Coordinates of C-alpha atoms and ligand atoms in Angstrom, one line a residue:
X952 CA 0.0 0.0 0.0
X953 CA 1.6 3.3 -1.1
X954 CA 1.2 6.2 1.3
X955 CA 1.3 9.7 0.1
X956 CA 2.0 12.4 2.7
X957 CA 3.6 15.7 2.8
X958 CA 7.3 15.1 1.8
X959 CA 9.7 16.2 4.6
X960 CA 12.4 17.2 2.1
X961 CA 10.6 20.6 1.8
X962 CA 11.4 21.6 5.3
X963 CA 14.5 22.4 7.2
X964 CA 14.2 19.7 9.9
X965 CA 15.5 18.9 13.3
X966 CA 15.5 15.2 13.9
X967 CA 15.1 13.8 17.4
X968 CA 16.9 10.5 18.2
X969 CA 14.6 8.7 20.6
X970 CA 16.6 6.9 23.3
X971 CA 13.3 5.9 25.0
X972 CA 12.6 9.0 27.1
X973 CA 9.1 9.7 28.2
X974 CA 9.7 13.2 27.0
X975 CA 10.9 12.5 23.3
X976 CA 7.5 13.5 21.9
X977 CA 7.6 16.7 24.0
X978 CA 10.9 17.6 22.5
X979 CA 9.4 17.3 19.0
X980 CA 6.5 19.5 20.0
X981 CA 8.7 22.2 21.6
X982 CA 10.8 22.4 18.4
X983 CA 7.6 22.7 16.3
X984 CA 6.5 25.5 18.7
X985 CA 9.5 27.4 17.3
X986 CA 7.9 26.9 13.8
X987 CA 10.6 24.4 12.8
X988 CA 9.7 21.0 11.6
X989 CA 10.9 18.0 13.7
X990 CA 10.7 14.3 13.4
X991 CA 11.3 11.5 15.8
X992 CA 13.8 8.9 14.6
X993 CA 15.1 5.6 16.0
X994 CA 18.9 5.9 16.7
X995 CA 19.3 2.5 15.1
X996 CA 18.0 3.8 11.8
X997 CA 20.2 3.3 8.8
X998 CA 21.6 6.5 7.3
X999 CA 19.8 5.7 4.0
X1000 CA 16.5 5.9 5.8
X1001 CA 17.1 9.6 6.4
X1002 CA 17.7 10.5 2.7
X1003 CA 14.3 12.1 2.4
X1004 CA 14.9 14.5 5.3
X1005 CA 16.5 17.9 5.0
X1006 CA 18.4 17.6 8.3
X1007 CA 19.6 20.9 9.8
X1008 CA 20.0 19.9 13.5
X1009 CA 20.0 16.8 15.6
X1010 CA 18.7 16.4 19.2
X1011 CA 19.5 13.2 21.2
X1012 CA 16.7 12.5 23.8
X1013 CA 17.0 11.2 27.3
X1014 CA 16.5 7.6 28.0
X1015 CA 16.4 4.9 30.8
X1016 CA 19.5 3.0 29.9
X1017 CA 23.0 2.9 31.5
X1018 CA 25.5 4.1 28.8
X1019 CA 28.3 2.0 30.4
X1020 CA 26.3 -1.2 29.8
X1021 CA 27.6 -2.8 26.6
X1022 CA 24.0 -3.5 25.3
X1023 CA 22.7 0.1 25.8
X1024 CA 22.0 2.2 22.7
X1025 CA 25.0 4.3 21.6
X1026 CA 25.3 7.2 19.1
X1027 CA 24.7 6.2 15.5
X1028 CA 27.9 6.0 13.4
X1029 CA 26.4 8.6 11.0
X1030 CA 25.8 11.2 13.7
X1031 CA 28.5 13.6 12.7
X1032 CA 28.2 13.0 8.9
X1033 CA 25.6 15.7 8.5
X1034 CA 27.8 18.4 9.9
X1035 CA 24.9 20.1 11.7
X1036 CA 24.6 21.3 15.3
X1037 CA 23.8 18.6 17.8
X1038 CA 22.2 18.8 21.2
X1039 CA 22.3 15.9 23.6
X1040 CA 19.8 16.0 26.4
X1041 CA 20.4 13.9 29.6
X1042 CA 21.2 10.4 28.2
X1043 CA 21.9 12.0 24.9
X1044 CA 24.6 14.1 26.6
X1045 CA 26.0 11.0 28.2
X1046 CA 26.0 9.1 24.9
X1047 CA 28.0 11.9 23.2
X1048 CA 30.5 12.2 26.1
X1049 CA 30.9 8.4 26.3
X1050 CA 31.6 8.1 22.6
X1051 CA 34.4 10.8 22.9
X1052 CA 36.2 8.9 25.7
X1053 CA 34.8 11.0 28.5
X1054 CA 33.3 9.3 31.6
X1055 CA 29.8 8.7 32.9
X1056 CA 29.4 7.5 36.5
X1057 CA 26.6 6.1 38.5
X1058 CA 28.2 6.8 41.9
X1059 CA 27.7 10.6 41.8
X1060 CA 24.6 12.3 43.2
X1061 CA 21.4 11.5 41.3
X1062 CA 18.9 14.4 40.9
X1063 CA 15.1 14.1 40.4
X1064 CA 13.1 17.3 40.2
X1065 CA 14.1 20.9 40.5
X1066 CA 17.7 22.1 40.6
X1067 CA 19.3 25.6 40.3
X1068 CA 21.7 25.9 37.4
X1069 CA 24.5 28.5 37.4
X1070 CA 25.8 29.6 34.1
X1071 CA 29.6 30.0 33.8
X1072 CA 28.9 32.6 31.1
X1073 CA 25.6 33.6 29.5
X1074 CA 27.4 34.6 26.4
X1075 CA 27.0 31.2 24.7
X1076 CA 24.2 31.3 22.1
X1077 CA 22.5 28.3 23.8
X1078 CA 21.8 30.5 26.8
X1079 CA 21.1 33.8 25.0
X1080 CA 18.4 35.8 26.8
X1081 CA 18.6 33.6 29.9
X1082 CA 19.4 34.7 33.5
X1083 CA 22.7 33.7 35.1
X1084 CA 20.9 31.4 37.5
X1085 CA 17.5 29.6 37.0
X1086 CA 15.6 26.5 37.9
X1087 CA 15.8 23.4 35.7
X1088 CA 14.2 20.0 35.7
X1089 CA 16.6 17.1 36.4
X1090 CA 15.8 13.4 36.1
X1091 CA 19.0 11.3 36.2
X1092 CA 20.8 8.6 38.2
X1093 CA 24.1 8.7 36.2
X1094 CA 26.1 11.8 35.5
X1095 CA 29.1 12.9 33.4
X1096 CA 32.2 12.7 35.7
X1097 CA 34.9 13.6 33.2
X1098 CA 34.6 15.5 30.0
X1099 CA 36.9 15.1 27.0
X1100 CA 39.7 17.7 27.0
X1101 CA 38.4 19.7 24.1
X1102 CA 35.0 20.2 25.7
X1103 CA 34.1 23.4 27.5
X1104 CA 32.0 23.7 30.7
X1105 CA 29.0 26.0 30.3
X1106 CA 26.9 25.5 33.5
X1107 CA 26.7 23.5 36.7
X1108 CA 24.3 22.8 39.6
X1109 CA 25.4 22.1 43.2
X1110 CA 25.1 18.3 42.6
X1111 CA 26.0 18.1 38.9
X1112 CA 29.2 19.7 37.7
X1113 CA 28.7 19.1 34.0
X1114 CA 25.1 20.3 33.6
X1115 CA 25.9 21.9 30.3
X1116 CA 29.0 21.4 28.1
X1117 CA 30.0 22.1 24.5
X1118 CA 32.5 21.5 21.8
X1119 CA 32.1 23.7 18.7
X1120 CA 28.5 23.2 17.7
X1121 CA 28.0 20.0 19.7
X1122 CA 26.1 20.7 22.9
X1123 CA 25.1 18.5 25.8
X1124 CA 22.8 19.3 28.8
X1125 CA 22.0 17.1 31.7
X1126 CA 18.6 18.9 32.4
X1127 CA 15.4 18.7 30.4
X1128 CA 14.5 22.0 28.6
X1129 CA 11.4 20.4 27.1
X1130 CA 9.7 20.1 30.5
X1131 CA 7.6 23.1 31.6
X1132 CA 9.3 23.2 35.0
X1133 CA 12.6 24.3 33.4
X1134 CA 12.7 28.0 33.4
X1135 CA 13.9 29.4 30.0
X1136 CA 13.3 25.9 28.6
X1137 CA 11.5 27.2 25.5
X1138 CA 14.2 29.9 25.1
X1139 CA 16.9 27.3 25.1
X1140 CA 15.2 25.1 22.5
X1141 CA 14.6 28.2 20.4
X1142 CA 18.2 29.2 20.8
X1143 CA 19.3 25.8 19.6
X1144 CA 17.0 25.5 16.6
X1145 CA 16.6 29.2 15.5
X1146 CA 20.0 30.6 16.5
X1147 CA 22.6 27.7 16.5
X1148 CA 21.0 25.6 13.7
X1149 CA 20.0 28.9 12.0
X1150 CA 16.6 27.5 10.9
X1151 CA 14.1 30.3 10.1
X1152 CA 10.6 29.9 11.7
X1153 CA 9.0 29.0 8.4
X1154 CA 7.1 25.9 9.4
X1155 CA 3.6 27.5 9.7
X1156 CA 0.1 26.3 9.0
X1157 CA -0.1 28.8 6.1
X1158 CA 3.1 27.4 4.5
X1159 CA 2.1 23.9 5.1
X1160 CA -1.3 24.4 3.5
X1161 CA 0.2 26.0 0.4
X1162 CA 2.9 23.3 -0.1
X1163 CA 0.4 20.4 0.4
X1164 CA -2.1 21.9 -2.0
X1165 CA 0.5 21.8 -4.7
X1166 CA 1.7 18.4 -3.8
X1167 CA -1.7 16.8 -3.5
X1168 CA -3.0 18.2 -6.8
X1169 CA 0.1 17.0 -8.6
X1170 CA -0.2 13.6 -7.2
X1171 CA -3.9 13.1 -7.8
X1172 CA -4.0 14.5 -11.3
X1173 CA -7.4 13.8 -12.9
X1174 CA -8.2 10.9 -10.6
X1175 CA -10.7 11.0 -7.8
X1176 CA -10.1 10.8 -4.0
X1177 CA -12.5 9.3 -1.6
X1178 CA -12.4 10.9 1.9
X1179 CA -14.4 9.3 4.6
X1180 CA -15.4 11.9 7.1
X1181 CA -16.5 11.1 10.7
X1182 CA -17.1 14.6 11.9
X1183 CA -13.9 14.5 14.0
X1184 CA -11.2 17.2 13.6
X1185 CA -8.7 14.9 11.9
X1186 CA -10.9 13.8 9.0
X1187 CA -12.6 17.2 8.8
X1188 CA -9.3 19.0 8.3
X1189 CA -8.1 16.4 5.8
X1190 CA -11.3 16.9 3.8
X1191 CA -11.0 20.7 4.0
X1192 CA -7.4 20.6 2.8
X1193 CA -8.3 18.2 -0.1
X1194 CA -11.3 20.3 -1.0
X1195 CA -9.0 23.3 -1.4
X1196 CA -6.4 21.2 -3.4
X1197 CA -8.6 19.2 -5.8
X1198 CA -12.2 20.4 -5.2
X1199 CA -14.3 18.6 -7.9
X1200 CA -12.1 15.5 -7.7
X1201 CA -12.9 15.1 -4.0
X1202 CA -15.7 12.8 -2.9
X1203 CA -16.5 13.2 0.8
X1204 CA -18.4 10.3 2.2
X1205 CA -20.1 10.2 5.5
X1206 CA -21.1 6.6 6.5
X1207 CA -23.6 6.3 9.3
X1208 CA -22.5 3.0 10.8
X1209 CA -25.3 3.1 13.4
X1210 CA -22.7 3.4 16.1
X1211 CA -22.9 7.2 16.3
X1212 CA -24.1 9.5 19.1
X1213 CA -27.6 11.0 19.2
X1214 CA -28.2 13.5 16.3
X1215 CA -24.6 13.2 15.2
X1216 CA -25.1 12.2 11.6
X1217 CA -27.4 15.2 10.9
X1218 CA -25.2 17.7 12.8
X1219 CA -22.0 16.7 10.9
X1220 CA -23.6 16.7 7.5
X1221 CA -25.1 20.1 8.1
X1222 CA -21.7 21.6 9.3
X1223 CA -20.0 20.4 6.1
X1224 CA -22.7 22.0 4.0
X1225 CA -22.2 25.3 5.9
X1226 CA -18.4 25.0 5.1
X1227 CA -19.3 24.5 1.4
X1228 CA -17.9 21.0 1.3
X1229 CA -20.1 18.6 -0.6
X1230 CA -20.9 15.3 1.3
X1231 CA -22.4 12.0 0.2
X1232 CA -24.3 10.2 2.9
X1233 CA -24.8 6.5 3.2
X1234 CA -26.8 4.8 6.0
X1235 CA -25.1 1.5 6.6
X1236 CA -26.6 0.9 10.1
X1237 CA -28.1 -2.5 9.3
X1238 CA -24.9 -3.9 7.8
X1239 CA -22.7 -2.8 10.7
X1240 CA -25.0 -3.9 13.5
X1241 CA -25.7 -7.3 11.9
X1242 CA -22.0 -7.9 11.2
X1243 CA -21.4 -7.2 14.9
X1244 CA -24.1 -9.6 16.1
X1245 CA -23.0 -11.6 19.2
X1246 CA -19.4 -10.3 18.9
X1247 CA -17.9 -9.7 22.4
X1248 CA -14.1 -9.4 21.9
X1249 CA -13.1 -5.7 21.4
X1250 CA -10.3 -6.4 18.9
X1251 CA -12.8 -8.5 16.9
X1252 CA -15.3 -5.6 17.0
X1253 CA -12.6 -3.2 15.7
X1254 CA -11.6 -5.6 12.8
X1255 CA -15.2 -6.2 11.8
X1256 CA -15.9 -2.5 11.8
X1257 CA -12.7 -1.7 9.8
X1258 CA -13.5 -4.3 7.2
X1259 CA -17.2 -3.3 7.0
X1260 CA -16.1 0.3 6.4
X1261 CA -13.9 -0.7 3.5
X1262 CA -16.6 -2.9 2.0
X1263 CA -19.1 -0.1 2.3
X1264 CA -16.5 2.3 0.6
X1265 CA -15.8 -0.2 -2.1
X1266 CA -19.5 -0.7 -3.0
X1267 CA -20.0 3.0 -2.9
X1268 CA -17.1 3.6 -5.2
X1269 CA -18.5 1.2 -7.9
X1270 CA -20.7 4.2 -8.8
X1271 CA -17.6 6.0 -10.0
X1272 CA -15.0 4.8 -12.4
X1273 CA -11.8 6.6 -11.4
X1274 CA -11.5 6.7 -7.6
X1275 CA -7.9 5.8 -7.1
X1276 CA -7.1 7.2 -3.6
X1277 CA -8.5 7.0 -0.1
X1278 CA -7.7 10.0 2.1
X1279 CA -7.4 9.5 5.9
X1280 CA -6.8 11.8 8.8
X1281 CA -4.0 9.8 10.4
X1282 CA -1.9 11.9 12.8
X1283 CA 1.7 11.7 14.0
X1284 CA 0.8 10.2 17.5
X1285 CA -1.1 7.4 15.6
X1286 CA 2.0 6.7 13.6
X1287 CA 4.3 6.7 16.6
X1288 CA 1.9 4.6 18.7
X1289 CA 1.5 2.1 15.9
X1290 CA 5.3 1.9 15.5
X1291 CA 5.6 1.2 19.2
X1292 CA 2.8 -1.4 19.1
X1293 CA 4.5 -3.0 16.0
X1294 CA 7.9 -3.2 17.7
X1295 CA 8.8 -6.8 18.8
X1296 CA 9.6 -5.4 22.3
X1297 CA 6.3 -3.8 22.9
X1298 CA 3.0 -5.3 24.0
X1299 CA 0.0 -4.6 21.8
X1300 CA -2.6 -2.6 23.6
X1301 CA -5.2 -1.8 21.0
X1302 CA -5.5 -1.6 17.3
X1303 CA -6.6 1.8 16.3
X1304 CA -8.3 1.0 13.1
X1305 CA -7.4 4.1 11.1
X1306 CA -3.8 2.8 11.2
X1307 CA -3.7 -0.9 11.9
X1308 CA -6.9 -2.5 10.8
X1309 CA -7.1 -1.9 7.1
X1310 CA -7.2 -5.0 4.9
X1311 CA -3.9 -5.6 3.1
X1312 CA -5.6 -6.1 -0.3
X1313 CA -7.3 -2.8 -0.2
X1314 CA -7.8 -1.3 -3.7
X1315 CA -6.9 2.3 -3.0
X1316 CA -3.7 4.2 -2.5
X1317 CA -3.7 6.2 0.7
X1318 CA -3.4 9.9 1.1
X1319 CA -2.5 11.0 4.6
X1320 CA -1.6 14.7 4.5
X1321 CA -1.6 15.1 8.3
X1322 CA 0.5 12.1 9.1
X1323 CA 3.3 14.3 10.4
X1324 CA 1.2 16.5 12.6
X1325 CA 0.1 16.7 16.2
X1326 CA -3.6 17.4 17.1
X1327 CA -3.0 21.0 18.1
X1328 CA -1.2 21.7 14.9
X1329 CA -4.1 20.1 13.0
X1330 CA -6.5 22.5 14.8
X1331 CA -4.5 25.5 13.6
X1332 CA -4.5 24.2 10.1
X1333 CA -8.3 23.8 10.3
X1334 CA -8.7 27.3 11.6
X1335 CA -6.5 28.6 8.8
X1336 CA -8.7 26.8 6.3
X1337 CA -11.8 28.4 7.8
X1338 CA -13.5 25.4 9.3
X1339 CA -16.2 26.2 11.9
X1340 CA -15.3 25.8 15.6
X1341 CA -17.8 23.0 15.9
X1342 CA -15.6 20.8 13.8
X1343 CA -12.2 22.1 15.0
X1344 CA -12.8 22.0 18.8
X1345 CA -14.6 18.7 19.0
X1346 CA -13.5 16.1 21.4
X1347 CA -12.1 12.9 19.7
X1348 CA -14.6 10.1 19.0
X1349 CA -13.2 6.7 18.1
X1350 CA -13.8 5.2 14.7
X1351 CA -15.6 2.1 16.1
X1352 CA -17.9 4.5 18.0
X1353 CA -20.4 3.2 20.5
X1354 CA -19.4 -0.4 19.7
X1355 CA -16.4 -0.1 22.0
X1356 CA -18.5 1.6 24.7
X1357 CA -21.0 -1.2 24.9
X1358 CA -19.3 -3.9 26.9
X1359 CA -20.2 -7.2 25.4
X1360 CA -22.8 -7.8 22.8
X1361 CA -24.2 -4.9 20.7
X1362 CA -28.0 -4.7 20.2
X1363 CA -30.3 -1.9 18.9
X1364 CA -31.8 -1.7 22.4
X1365 CA -28.4 -1.2 24.1
X1366 CA -27.4 1.4 21.4
X1367 CA -30.5 3.4 22.2
X1368 CA -29.9 3.3 26.0
X1369 CA -26.3 4.4 25.6
X1370 CA -27.2 7.1 23.1
X1371 CA -29.7 8.6 25.5
X1372 CA -27.4 8.4 28.5
X1373 CA -24.4 9.9 26.6
X1374 CA -26.6 12.7 25.3
X1375 CA -27.6 13.7 28.9
X1376 CA -23.9 13.6 30.0
X1377 CA -22.9 15.8 27.1
X1378 CA -25.7 18.2 27.8
X1379 CA -24.7 18.7 31.4
X1380 CA -21.0 18.9 30.6
X1381 CA -21.7 21.6 28.1
X1382 CA -24.2 23.4 30.4
X1383 CA -21.5 23.6 33.0
X1384 CA -18.8 24.9 30.6
X1385 CA -16.6 21.8 31.1
X1386 CA -16.6 20.5 27.5
X1387 CA -13.5 22.4 26.3
X1388 CA -11.5 21.6 29.5
X1389 CA -11.9 17.9 28.9
X1390 CA -10.1 15.7 26.4
X1391 CA -13.1 13.4 26.3
X1392 CA -16.3 12.7 28.2
X1393 CA -18.6 9.8 27.4
X1394 CA -20.9 7.1 28.8
X1395 CA -20.2 3.4 28.7
X1396 CA -22.9 0.8 29.0
X1397 CA -21.8 -2.1 31.1
X1398 CA -22.7 -5.7 30.7
X1399 CA -23.9 -5.7 34.3
X1400 CA -27.4 -5.5 35.6
X1401 CA -28.1 -4.8 39.2
X1402 CA -31.0 -4.4 41.6
X1403 CA -32.6 -1.1 42.3
X1404 CA -35.8 0.3 43.6
X1405 CA -38.0 2.8 41.7
X1406 CA -41.2 3.9 43.3
X1407 CA -42.2 0.7 45.2
X1408 CA -40.9 -1.6 42.6
X1409 CA -37.8 -3.7 42.4
X1410 CA -35.8 -3.1 39.2
X1411 CA -33.0 -5.2 37.6
X1412 CA -31.4 -3.0 35.0
X1413 CA -28.2 -1.8 33.4
X1414 CA -25.3 0.3 34.7
X1415 CA -23.9 3.3 33.0
X1416 CA -20.2 4.2 33.7
X1417 CA -19.2 7.9 33.1
X1418 CA -15.7 8.5 31.8
X1419 CA -14.2 12.0 31.7
X1420 CA -10.5 12.6 31.3
X1421 CA -8.0 15.4 30.9
X1422 CA -5.1 14.7 28.5
X1423 CA -2.6 16.4 26.2
X1424 CA -2.5 13.8 23.6
X1425 CA -4.2 10.6 24.8
X1426 CA -0.9 8.9 25.5
X1427 CA -1.6 9.5 29.2
X1428 CA -4.7 10.8 30.8
X1429 CA -5.9 11.8 34.2
X1430 CA -9.5 11.3 35.3
X1431 CA -11.3 14.6 35.6
X1432 CA -12.4 16.0 38.9
X1433 CA -15.9 16.9 37.9
X1434 CA -17.7 18.8 40.7
X1435 CA -20.0 16.5 42.8
X1436 CA -23.1 18.7 42.0
X1437 CA -22.6 18.1 38.3
X1438 CA -22.1 14.4 38.8
X1439 CA -25.2 14.3 40.9
X1440 CA -27.3 16.0 38.2
X1441 CA -25.9 13.6 35.6
X1442 CA -26.7 10.6 37.7
X1443 CA -30.2 11.6 38.6
X1444 CA -31.1 12.7 35.0
X1445 CA -29.8 9.4 33.5
X1446 CA -31.7 7.2 36.0
X1447 CA -34.8 9.3 35.6
X1448 CA -34.8 9.9 31.9
X1449 CA -33.2 6.8 30.4
X1450 CA -35.3 3.6 30.5
X1451 CA -33.3 0.5 31.4
X1452 CA -30.7 2.2 33.6
X1453 CA -30.9 2.1 37.4
X1454 CA -27.3 2.8 38.4
X1455 CA -24.5 5.3 37.4
X1456 CA -20.9 5.0 38.4
X1457 CA -17.9 7.3 37.8
X1458 CA -14.6 6.0 36.5
X1459 CA -11.7 7.3 38.7
X1460 CA -8.8 5.6 36.9
X1461 CA -6.1 7.4 34.9
X1462 CA -4.2 6.1 31.9
X1463 CA -2.1 4.2 32.7
X1464 CA -3.0 1.8 34.1
X1465 CA -6.4 2.0 32.3
X1466 CA -6.9 3.1 28.8
X1467 CA -9.3 5.9 28.0
X1468 CA -11.9 3.8 26.2
X1469 CA -13.1 0.7 28.1
X1470 CA -12.5 -1.6 25.2
Ligands
LIG510 P1 -7.2 4.5 24.5 O1 -8.5 3.9 24.8 O2 -6.3 3.7 23.7 O3 -7.6 5.8 23.5 O4 -6.5 5.1 25.7 C1 -6.7 6.8 23.2 C2 -7.5 7.7 22.2 O5 -7.8 6.9 21.0 C3 -9.2 6.8 20.8 N1 -9.4 5.5 20.3 C4 -9.7 5.2 19.0 N2 -9.8 5.9 17.9 N3 -10.2 4.0 16.6 C5 -10.0 5.3 16.7 O6 -10.1 6.0 15.7 C6 -10.1 3.1 17.7 O7 -10.2 1.9 17.5 C7 -9.8 3.8 18.9 N4 -9.6 3.3 20.2 C8 -9.4 4.3 21.0 C9 -9.8 7.1 22.2 O8 -11.2 7.6 22.0 C10 -8.9 8.1 22.8 O9 -9.1 9.4 22.3

């Protein structure tokens, strides 16, 4: 399957070698906040795999390994071939120093949390516009104990002599500038990418839109592109971008899979009309629900839904004779998370069907213009393209929809119960101005019935679980502290207004150890 995305060769890029730090993605985001394109690369990558990237700077991330251990990851043999500035952060610093015959020791003081750094001189461009002393975020057991002779010391803390060092345009810092707790952190990253690497802040939504419009229209030519829209921000922005690039050759399709929330299909189709994007509507409720009949396993549900989507697309496209491409709103975190899930060392958590579940024999070529973007960047692109806030600021909704929020078997009756409960929850969340503070809020219908009492009658009915989380990017999430009075109103409205429910529970687990969705 060939994937077309925006070619990185266009942009001056900082690559981030990922040594396994929990902060690698944050480094990539910080660089992009300087309007400079960045990409995360495995340090084991072969140099030839980087041919397509216009590398102007390299950052080595932190990581959990011990550099003195023979099996720990070292610097790649091509690191210095590009002759661009290099910044090693934490383990990245240690890897550079180790390679140059310096010493890294585990018997010095470890530091976790805040430390005050003292600059030897604030004349170095890395610390341009920084104070002489400021707080930084440390997280290390090992430290550099001896630097190679030709290296220069730039800064120390009380417990860490070599907190910042340099040799020509190779820099190493023990602290984490990407973390918000480091004062001047953004300034230091901007100093590295904009001043030391000399990359102009040209990576903007405006430039991205213009360059992808050219690229997409050249690649598509006179063929047609099918873009399935869900109403979520990712597919909406993908559709708006394609609409601008190829207009008449774009066919937007909204498939009602019967697993949507109350009124959702009408709302989405109307918003696209308002944005002047033509949408074809197919109601495939019966096919989806009957294919899911008696299916309990969540991964099985995802596969069936992914396959049913494709077969609905394929029969829809028979009406046209030259649809060659399928456009998808895949984002960078999906790509990173799938790469991690595909790695032989990682356990598979879930298949997110917009990346993993497509049948291999699919008859379309894929267009994924947002494959290198984070969600907040996609929202900016959507704004620049003039999409309404309703589409840009929507919480994410999973492709398999309510199917993975009904635990166990899916029936029309359960779908109706969940839809009504979810609608009440959303209504109260919006009424209390909580919607935009939450990453997601939704109801889950459990496969559990329990005893209750209504009036003078015994009831034996379903349980609704409420899930509301705060998150930056769905990789981790914290359960939201919704005020008790709001929870109280949600619970009493659901039990009073939704037939078939006599109990409401609130999910107070974060991710990890839970995932956001229940299935
Ligand atoms: P989890 O449950 O893995 O969810 O913590 C992380 C984010 O991904 C969404 N999600 C999905 N999106 N297809 C999708 O398109 C899926 O199969 C799927 N599963 C989870 C979830 O809503 C959350 O935002």
